[in-house]
């Protein structure tokens, strides 16, 4: 009889993995629980990605093989395109070019990387707020709102599976409450062991990691202003679509949002017409001194304008 009562109590008052009843968990605790699940669970997610007028079906598998995190991402529409991660090496496999590898902690293109790393660092630019619960892919999910602390970025919200603590849905919403981007799971399977494709990926040798592009000496671009929490993560040279000349490239992030900044001397490397706003991205073009600056990201245009105008060469 006592066992029956204990089982009944567990059903009525579900308890989180860390011993805290789910009803008492904070928004931050939910996010940290999700972060742990993303790194340790063996699972398969079938996902639909919505960006503006683009719909992209994906399959993502994750597991641990020989004490290494291994993941596999497959794009189901269009030409074959896959990405494989073994530990901190990500390999891209596409039909029209040789496979190549880079050093990266996660595969880009699904859940924001920060969700599986240091979620707490988002508090520099966001507040975490508990939302309601709803059913997604047949599974109950707890919604967490990720609210910006200023007007320089957009709001996001994430639904977390109450059983596995894995993400079920992620929305980014602009200031007019319009959906910019959505990732939604349509099927989630927790696995008892890593999928065979992950075991094979860990066993096979991956292409060598590409050497990062070297910057031209003396080009030390800095920003006199960035929104709280944003920092520079990459500074190198890129060749833009439609241009034979390289331009200075700077990548910024606050963990949740990435901003790309391209810099070219006026008249030397005109920015191509192909670089336009699409897939929910905002783009601004500014003349700063004798250079042309293009900033692209999923943030308000006023934020991009201010970032571009704050660029200085030290």
One Martini backbone bead per residue (centre of mass of N, CA, C, O) as a GRO file, in nm:
protein
  314
    1UNK     BB    1   0.058   0.063  -0.021
    2UNK     BB    2   0.298   0.258   0.003
    3UNK     BB    3   0.388   0.229  -0.292
    4UNK     BB    4   0.130   0.342  -0.421
    5UNK     BB    5   0.152   0.623  -0.288
    6UNK     BB    6   0.427   0.698  -0.413
    7UNK     BB    7   0.342   0.681  -0.708
    8UNK     BB    8   0.111   0.889  -0.689
    9UNK     BB    9   0.289   1.126  -0.595
   10UNK     BB   10   0.472   1.131  -0.850
   11UNK     BB   11   0.237   1.201  -1.047
   12UNK     BB   12   0.138   1.468  -0.906
   13UNK     BB   13   0.457   1.531  -0.804
   14UNK     BB   14   0.686   1.610  -0.991
   15UNK     BB   15   1.042   1.543  -1.014
   16UNK     BB   16   1.333   1.655  -1.049
   17UNK     BB   17   1.654   1.559  -1.092
   18UNK     BB   18   1.751   1.770  -0.848
   19UNK     BB   19   1.485   1.746  -0.637
   20UNK     BB   20   1.287   1.944  -0.770
   21UNK     BB   21   0.995   2.041  -0.811
   22UNK     BB   22   0.855   2.148  -1.096
   23UNK     BB   23   0.675   2.374  -0.962
   24UNK     BB   24   0.966   2.510  -0.839
   25UNK     BB   25   1.096   2.581  -1.093
   26UNK     BB   26   1.289   2.778  -1.261
   27UNK     BB   27   1.374   2.906  -1.555
   28UNK     BB   28   1.677   2.852  -1.524
   29UNK     BB   29   1.653   2.553  -1.441
   30UNK     BB   30   1.533   2.458  -1.706
   31UNK     BB   31   1.770   2.546  -1.889
   32UNK     BB   32   1.989   2.377  -1.742
   33UNK     BB   33   1.850   2.106  -1.792
   34UNK     BB   34   1.862   2.124  -2.101
   35UNK     BB   35   2.168   2.148  -2.132
   36UNK     BB   36   2.230   1.870  -2.014
   37UNK     BB   37   2.062   1.701  -2.216
   38UNK     BB   38   2.209   1.792  -2.481
   39UNK     BB   39   2.491   1.651  -2.377
   40UNK     BB   40   2.375   1.340  -2.268
   41UNK     BB   41   2.170   1.250  -2.458
   42UNK     BB   42   1.995   0.998  -2.642
   43UNK     BB   43   1.882   1.109  -2.971
   44UNK     BB   44   1.591   1.192  -3.186
   45UNK     BB   45   1.520   1.464  -3.420
   46UNK     BB   46   1.240   1.598  -3.578
   47UNK     BB   47   1.254   1.895  -3.787
   48UNK     BB   48   1.117   2.226  -3.826
   49UNK     BB   49   1.217   2.503  -4.028
   50UNK     BB   50   1.143   2.855  -3.992
   51UNK     BB   51   1.212   3.113  -4.255
   52UNK     BB   52   1.002   3.294  -4.351
   53UNK     BB   53   0.975   3.126  -4.673
   54UNK     BB   54   1.120   2.889  -4.519
   55UNK     BB   55   1.129   2.522  -4.537
   56UNK     BB   56   1.304   2.289  -4.308
   57UNK     BB   57   1.393   1.961  -4.292
   58UNK     BB   58   1.515   1.769  -4.006
   59UNK     BB   59   1.783   1.560  -3.871
   60UNK     BB   60   1.875   1.477  -3.524
   61UNK     BB   61   2.164   1.332  -3.370
   62UNK     BB   62   2.253   1.201  -3.034
   63UNK     BB   63   2.563   1.105  -2.855
   64UNK     BB   64   2.776   0.851  -2.697
   65UNK     BB   65   3.120   0.769  -2.801
   66UNK     BB   66   3.378   0.694  -2.633
   67UNK     BB   67   3.335   0.968  -2.460
   68UNK     BB   68   3.191   1.110  -2.710
   69UNK     BB   69   3.048   1.354  -2.875
   70UNK     BB   70   2.779   1.281  -3.111
   71UNK     BB   71   2.666   1.418  -3.432
   72UNK     BB   72   2.372   1.447  -3.665
   73UNK     BB   73   2.295   1.630  -3.971
   74UNK     BB   74   1.995   1.640  -4.183
   75UNK     BB   75   1.891   1.740  -4.497
   76UNK     BB   76   1.586   1.660  -4.669
   77UNK     BB   77   1.615   1.891  -4.871
   78UNK     BB   78   1.755   1.873  -5.152
   79UNK     BB   79   2.062   1.852  -5.158
   80UNK     BB   80   2.291   1.682  -5.016
   81UNK     BB   81   2.324   1.749  -4.649
   82UNK     BB   82   2.578   1.724  -4.396
   83UNK     BB   83   2.656   1.684  -4.038
   84UNK     BB   84   2.946   1.615  -3.827
   85UNK     BB   85   3.014   1.533  -3.476
   86UNK     BB   86   3.337   1.504  -3.300
   87UNK     BB   87   3.335   1.664  -3.050
   88UNK     BB   88   3.527   1.950  -3.188
   89UNK     BB   89   3.439   1.823  -3.477
   90UNK     BB   90   3.322   1.951  -3.791
   91UNK     BB   91   3.156   1.793  -4.069
   92UNK     BB   92   3.107   1.856  -4.417
   93UNK     BB   93   2.853   1.710  -4.644
   94UNK     BB   94   2.853   1.749  -4.995
   95UNK     BB   95   2.779   1.696  -5.333
   96UNK     BB   96   2.982   1.952  -5.466
   97UNK     BB   97   3.206   1.880  -5.237
   98UNK     BB   98   3.441   1.833  -5.034
   99UNK     BB   99   3.508   1.738  -4.740
  100UNK     BB  100   3.502   1.931  -4.427
  101UNK     BB  101   3.671   2.083  -4.140
  102UNK     BB  102   3.601   2.211  -3.805
  103UNK     BB  103   3.619   2.400  -3.523
  104UNK     BB  104   3.347   2.295  -3.300
  105UNK     BB  105   3.103   2.251  -3.043
  106UNK     BB  106   2.878   2.276  -3.272
  107UNK     BB  107   2.600   2.258  -3.475
  108UNK     BB  108   2.485   2.459  -3.697
  109UNK     BB  109   2.113   2.522  -3.741
  110UNK     BB  110   1.974   2.495  -3.471
  111UNK     BB  111   2.020   2.524  -3.180
  112UNK     BB  112   2.151   2.725  -2.983
  113UNK     BB  113   2.460   2.684  -2.856
  114UNK     BB  114   2.410   2.794  -2.560
  115UNK     BB  115   2.214   2.560  -2.464
  116UNK     BB  116   2.492   2.358  -2.443
  117UNK     BB  117   2.630   2.550  -2.228
  118UNK     BB  118   2.617   2.885  -2.106
  119UNK     BB  119   2.324   3.000  -2.010
  120UNK     BB  120   2.392   3.219  -1.788
  121UNK     BB  121   2.528   3.431  -1.991
  122UNK     BB  122   2.248   3.558  -2.090
  123UNK     BB  123   2.200   3.762  -1.842
  124UNK     BB  124   2.330   4.017  -1.978
  125UNK     BB  125   2.057   4.034  -2.199
  126UNK     BB  126   1.855   3.855  -2.016
  127UNK     BB  127   1.541   3.720  -1.918
  128UNK     BB  128   1.378   3.469  -1.721
  129UNK     BB  129   1.047   3.328  -1.800
  130UNK     BB  130   0.772   3.181  -1.705
  131UNK     BB  131   0.538   2.986  -1.861
  132UNK     BB  132   0.354   2.776  -2.010
  133UNK     BB  133   0.175   2.484  -2.112
  134UNK     BB  134   0.229   2.243  -2.384
  135UNK     BB  135   0.167   2.055  -2.679
  136UNK     BB  136   0.443   1.878  -2.845
  137UNK     BB  137   0.465   1.607  -3.024
  138UNK     BB  138   0.291   1.469  -2.780
  139UNK     BB  139   0.436   1.667  -2.563
  140UNK     BB  140   0.503   1.806  -2.271
  141UNK     BB  141   0.564   2.167  -2.227
  142UNK     BB  142   0.790   2.414  -2.113
  143UNK     BB  143   0.779   2.758  -2.107
  144UNK     BB  144   1.040   2.999  -2.201
  145UNK     BB  145   1.125   3.327  -2.157
  146UNK     BB  146   1.350   3.546  -2.351
  147UNK     BB  147   1.419   3.858  -2.226
  148UNK     BB  148   1.508   4.157  -2.303
  149UNK     BB  149   1.680   4.438  -2.142
  150UNK     BB  150   1.643   4.569  -2.428
  151UNK     BB  151   1.615   4.718  -2.769
  152UNK     BB  152   1.864   4.539  -2.923
  153UNK     BB  153   1.661   4.289  -2.916
  154UNK     BB  154   1.497   3.986  -2.918
  155UNK     BB  155   1.261   3.762  -2.854
  156UNK     BB  156   1.235   3.445  -2.683
  157UNK     BB  157   1.117   3.092  -2.704
  158UNK     BB  158   1.097   2.785  -2.503
  159UNK     BB  159   1.030   2.437  -2.526
  160UNK     BB  160   1.029   2.182  -2.270
  161UNK     BB  161   1.059   1.869  -2.206
  162UNK     BB  162   0.935   1.709  -1.916
  163UNK     BB  163   1.101   1.439  -1.947
  164UNK     BB  164   1.393   1.500  -2.108
  165UNK     BB  165   1.469   1.821  -2.146
  166UNK     BB  166   1.419   1.877  -2.436
  167UNK     BB  167   1.371   2.045  -2.711
  168UNK     BB  168   1.065   2.147  -2.906
  169UNK     BB  169   1.074   2.477  -2.918
  170UNK     BB  170   1.169   2.776  -3.122
  171UNK     BB  171   1.135   3.133  -3.084
  172UNK     BB  172   1.151   3.434  -3.280
  173UNK     BB  173   1.061   3.778  -3.188
  174UNK     BB  174   0.963   4.075  -3.265
  175UNK     BB  175   0.842   4.394  -3.181
  176UNK     BB  176   0.568   4.304  -3.363
  177UNK     BB  177   0.515   3.991  -3.309
  178UNK     BB  178   0.693   3.852  -3.522
  179UNK     BB  179   0.802   3.580  -3.688
  180UNK     BB  180   1.136   3.485  -3.764
  181UNK     BB  181   1.178   3.203  -3.603
  182UNK     BB  182   1.151   2.830  -3.626
  183UNK     BB  183   1.172   2.541  -3.408
  184UNK     BB  184   1.016   2.212  -3.465
  185UNK     BB  185   0.915   1.931  -3.321
  186UNK     BB  186   0.767   1.612  -3.451
  187UNK     BB  187   0.997   1.412  -3.329
  188UNK     BB  188   1.083   1.225  -3.023
  189UNK     BB  189   1.371   1.013  -2.941
  190UNK     BB  190   1.475   0.811  -2.691
  191UNK     BB  191   1.779   0.644  -2.643
  192UNK     BB  192   1.972   0.366  -2.521
  193UNK     BB  193   2.159   0.414  -2.773
  194UNK     BB  194   2.354   0.481  -3.012
  195UNK     BB  195   2.346   0.539  -3.319
  196UNK     BB  196   2.496   0.388  -3.584
  197UNK     BB  197   2.594   0.653  -3.727
  198UNK     BB  198   2.764   0.747  -3.479
  199UNK     BB  199   2.956   0.509  -3.458
  200UNK     BB  200   3.071   0.542  -3.747
  201UNK     BB  201   3.173   0.835  -3.719
  202UNK     BB  202   3.382   0.773  -3.489
  203UNK     BB  203   3.547   0.557  -3.655
  204UNK     BB  204   3.597   0.748  -3.867
  205UNK     BB  205   3.782   0.948  -4.055
  206UNK     BB  206   3.842   1.285  -4.068
  207UNK     BB  207   3.892   1.558  -4.202
  208UNK     BB  208   4.089   1.802  -4.189
  209UNK     BB  209   4.135   2.092  -4.049
  210UNK     BB  210   4.094   2.401  -4.128
  211UNK     BB  211   4.256   2.680  -4.186
  212UNK     BB  212   4.252   2.979  -4.083
  213UNK     BB  213   4.221   3.285  -4.173
  214UNK     BB  214   4.434   3.540  -4.244
  215UNK     BB  215   4.522   3.845  -4.145
  216UNK     BB  216   4.591   4.158  -4.208
  217UNK     BB  217   4.816   4.359  -4.115
  218UNK     BB  218   4.666   4.632  -3.914
  219UNK     BB  219   4.362   4.518  -3.893
  220UNK     BB  220   4.201   4.682  -3.612
  221UNK     BB  221   3.894   4.629  -3.542
  222UNK     BB  222   3.650   4.821  -3.358
  223UNK     BB  223   3.415   4.898  -3.088
  224UNK     BB  224   3.252   5.160  -2.911
  225UNK     BB  225   2.978   4.979  -2.947
  226UNK     BB  226   2.780   4.741  -2.755
  227UNK     BB  227   2.572   4.536  -2.654
  228UNK     BB  228   2.502   4.370  -2.395
  229UNK     BB  229   2.702   4.065  -2.434
  230UNK     BB  230   2.863   4.145  -2.670
  231UNK     BB  231   3.111   3.982  -2.888
  232UNK     BB  232   3.404   3.888  -3.029
  233UNK     BB  233   3.490   3.583  -3.238
  234UNK     BB  234   3.563   3.705  -3.533
  235UNK     BB  235   3.863   3.784  -3.751
  236UNK     BB  236   3.865   3.829  -4.106
  237UNK     BB  237   3.849   3.701  -4.440
  238UNK     BB  238   3.621   3.752  -4.715
  239UNK     BB  239   3.424   3.624  -4.981
  240UNK     BB  240   3.185   3.758  -5.164
  241UNK     BB  241   2.917   3.738  -5.332
  242UNK     BB  242   3.018   3.889  -5.640
  243UNK     BB  243   3.327   3.899  -5.533
  244UNK     BB  244   3.690   3.908  -5.576
  245UNK     BB  245   3.717   4.050  -5.311
  246UNK     BB  246   3.822   4.099  -5.002
  247UNK     BB  247   3.681   4.123  -4.672
  248UNK     BB  248   3.614   4.229  -4.377
  249UNK     BB  249   3.547   4.010  -4.091
  250UNK     BB  250   3.287   4.019  -3.830
  251UNK     BB  251   3.196   3.843  -3.531
  252UNK     BB  252   2.898   3.848  -3.336
  253UNK     BB  253   2.785   3.779  -2.986
  254UNK     BB  254   2.536   3.675  -2.713
  255UNK     BB  255   2.468   3.349  -2.782
  256UNK     BB  256   2.186   3.388  -2.954
  257UNK     BB  257   2.314   3.609  -3.145
  258UNK     BB  258   2.422   3.686  -3.477
  259UNK     BB  259   2.678   3.908  -3.617
  260UNK     BB  260   2.762   4.052  -3.933
  261UNK     BB  261   3.068   4.218  -4.045
  262UNK     BB  262   3.145   4.426  -4.330
  263UNK     BB  263   3.459   4.549  -4.478
  264UNK     BB  264   3.516   4.821  -4.723
  265UNK     BB  265   3.650   4.998  -4.948
  266UNK     BB  266   3.571   5.246  -5.131
  267UNK     BB  267   3.550   5.088  -5.453
  268UNK     BB  268   3.698   4.810  -5.414
  269UNK     BB  269   3.436   4.635  -5.267
  270UNK     BB  270   3.149   4.603  -5.369
  271UNK     BB  271   2.852   4.531  -5.266
  272UNK     BB  272   2.644   4.291  -5.338
  273UNK     BB  273   2.318   4.222  -5.438
  274UNK     BB  274   2.293   3.938  -5.286
  275UNK     BB  275   2.302   4.109  -5.020
  276UNK     BB  276   2.013   4.032  -4.851
  277UNK     BB  277   1.712   4.027  -4.705
  278UNK     BB  278   1.672   3.710  -4.533
  279UNK     BB  279   1.563   3.480  -4.318
  280UNK     BB  280   1.513   3.724  -4.097
  281UNK     BB  281   1.712   3.929  -4.183
  282UNK     BB  282   1.907   4.213  -4.115
  283UNK     BB  283   2.014   4.506  -4.315
  284UNK     BB  284   2.301   4.729  -4.325
  285UNK     BB  285   2.434   5.040  -4.472
  286UNK     BB  286   2.754   5.205  -4.409
  287UNK     BB  287   2.938   5.506  -4.391
  288UNK     BB  288   3.282   5.493  -4.260
  289UNK     BB  289   3.440   5.710  -4.384
  290UNK     BB  290   3.633   5.505  -4.620
  291UNK     BB  291   3.402   5.292  -4.553
  292UNK     BB  292   3.208   4.998  -4.595
  293UNK     BB  293   2.923   4.888  -4.399
  294UNK     BB  294   2.798   4.559  -4.321
  295UNK     BB  295   2.506   4.454  -4.137
  296UNK     BB  296   2.406   4.124  -4.004
  297UNK     BB  297   2.089   4.033  -3.839
  298UNK     BB  298   1.868   3.931  -3.557
  299UNK     BB  299   1.798   4.255  -3.537
  300UNK     BB  300   1.753   4.561  -3.511
  301UNK     BB  301   1.837   4.817  -3.721
  302UNK     BB  302   1.940   5.015  -3.502
  303UNK     BB  303   2.160   4.828  -3.399
  304UNK     BB  304   2.323   4.801  -3.662
  305UNK     BB  305   2.378   5.101  -3.704
  306UNK     BB  306   2.534   5.149  -3.438
  307UNK     BB  307   2.755   4.943  -3.485
  308UNK     BB  308   2.865   5.051  -3.754
  309UNK     BB  309   2.929   5.348  -3.642
  310UNK     BB  310   3.140   5.226  -3.412
  311UNK     BB  311   3.359   5.178  -3.607
  312UNK     BB  312   3.715   5.122  -3.558
  313UNK     BB  313   4.062   5.204  -3.621
  314UNK     BB  314   4.367   5.096  -3.437
   0.00000   0.00000   0.00000
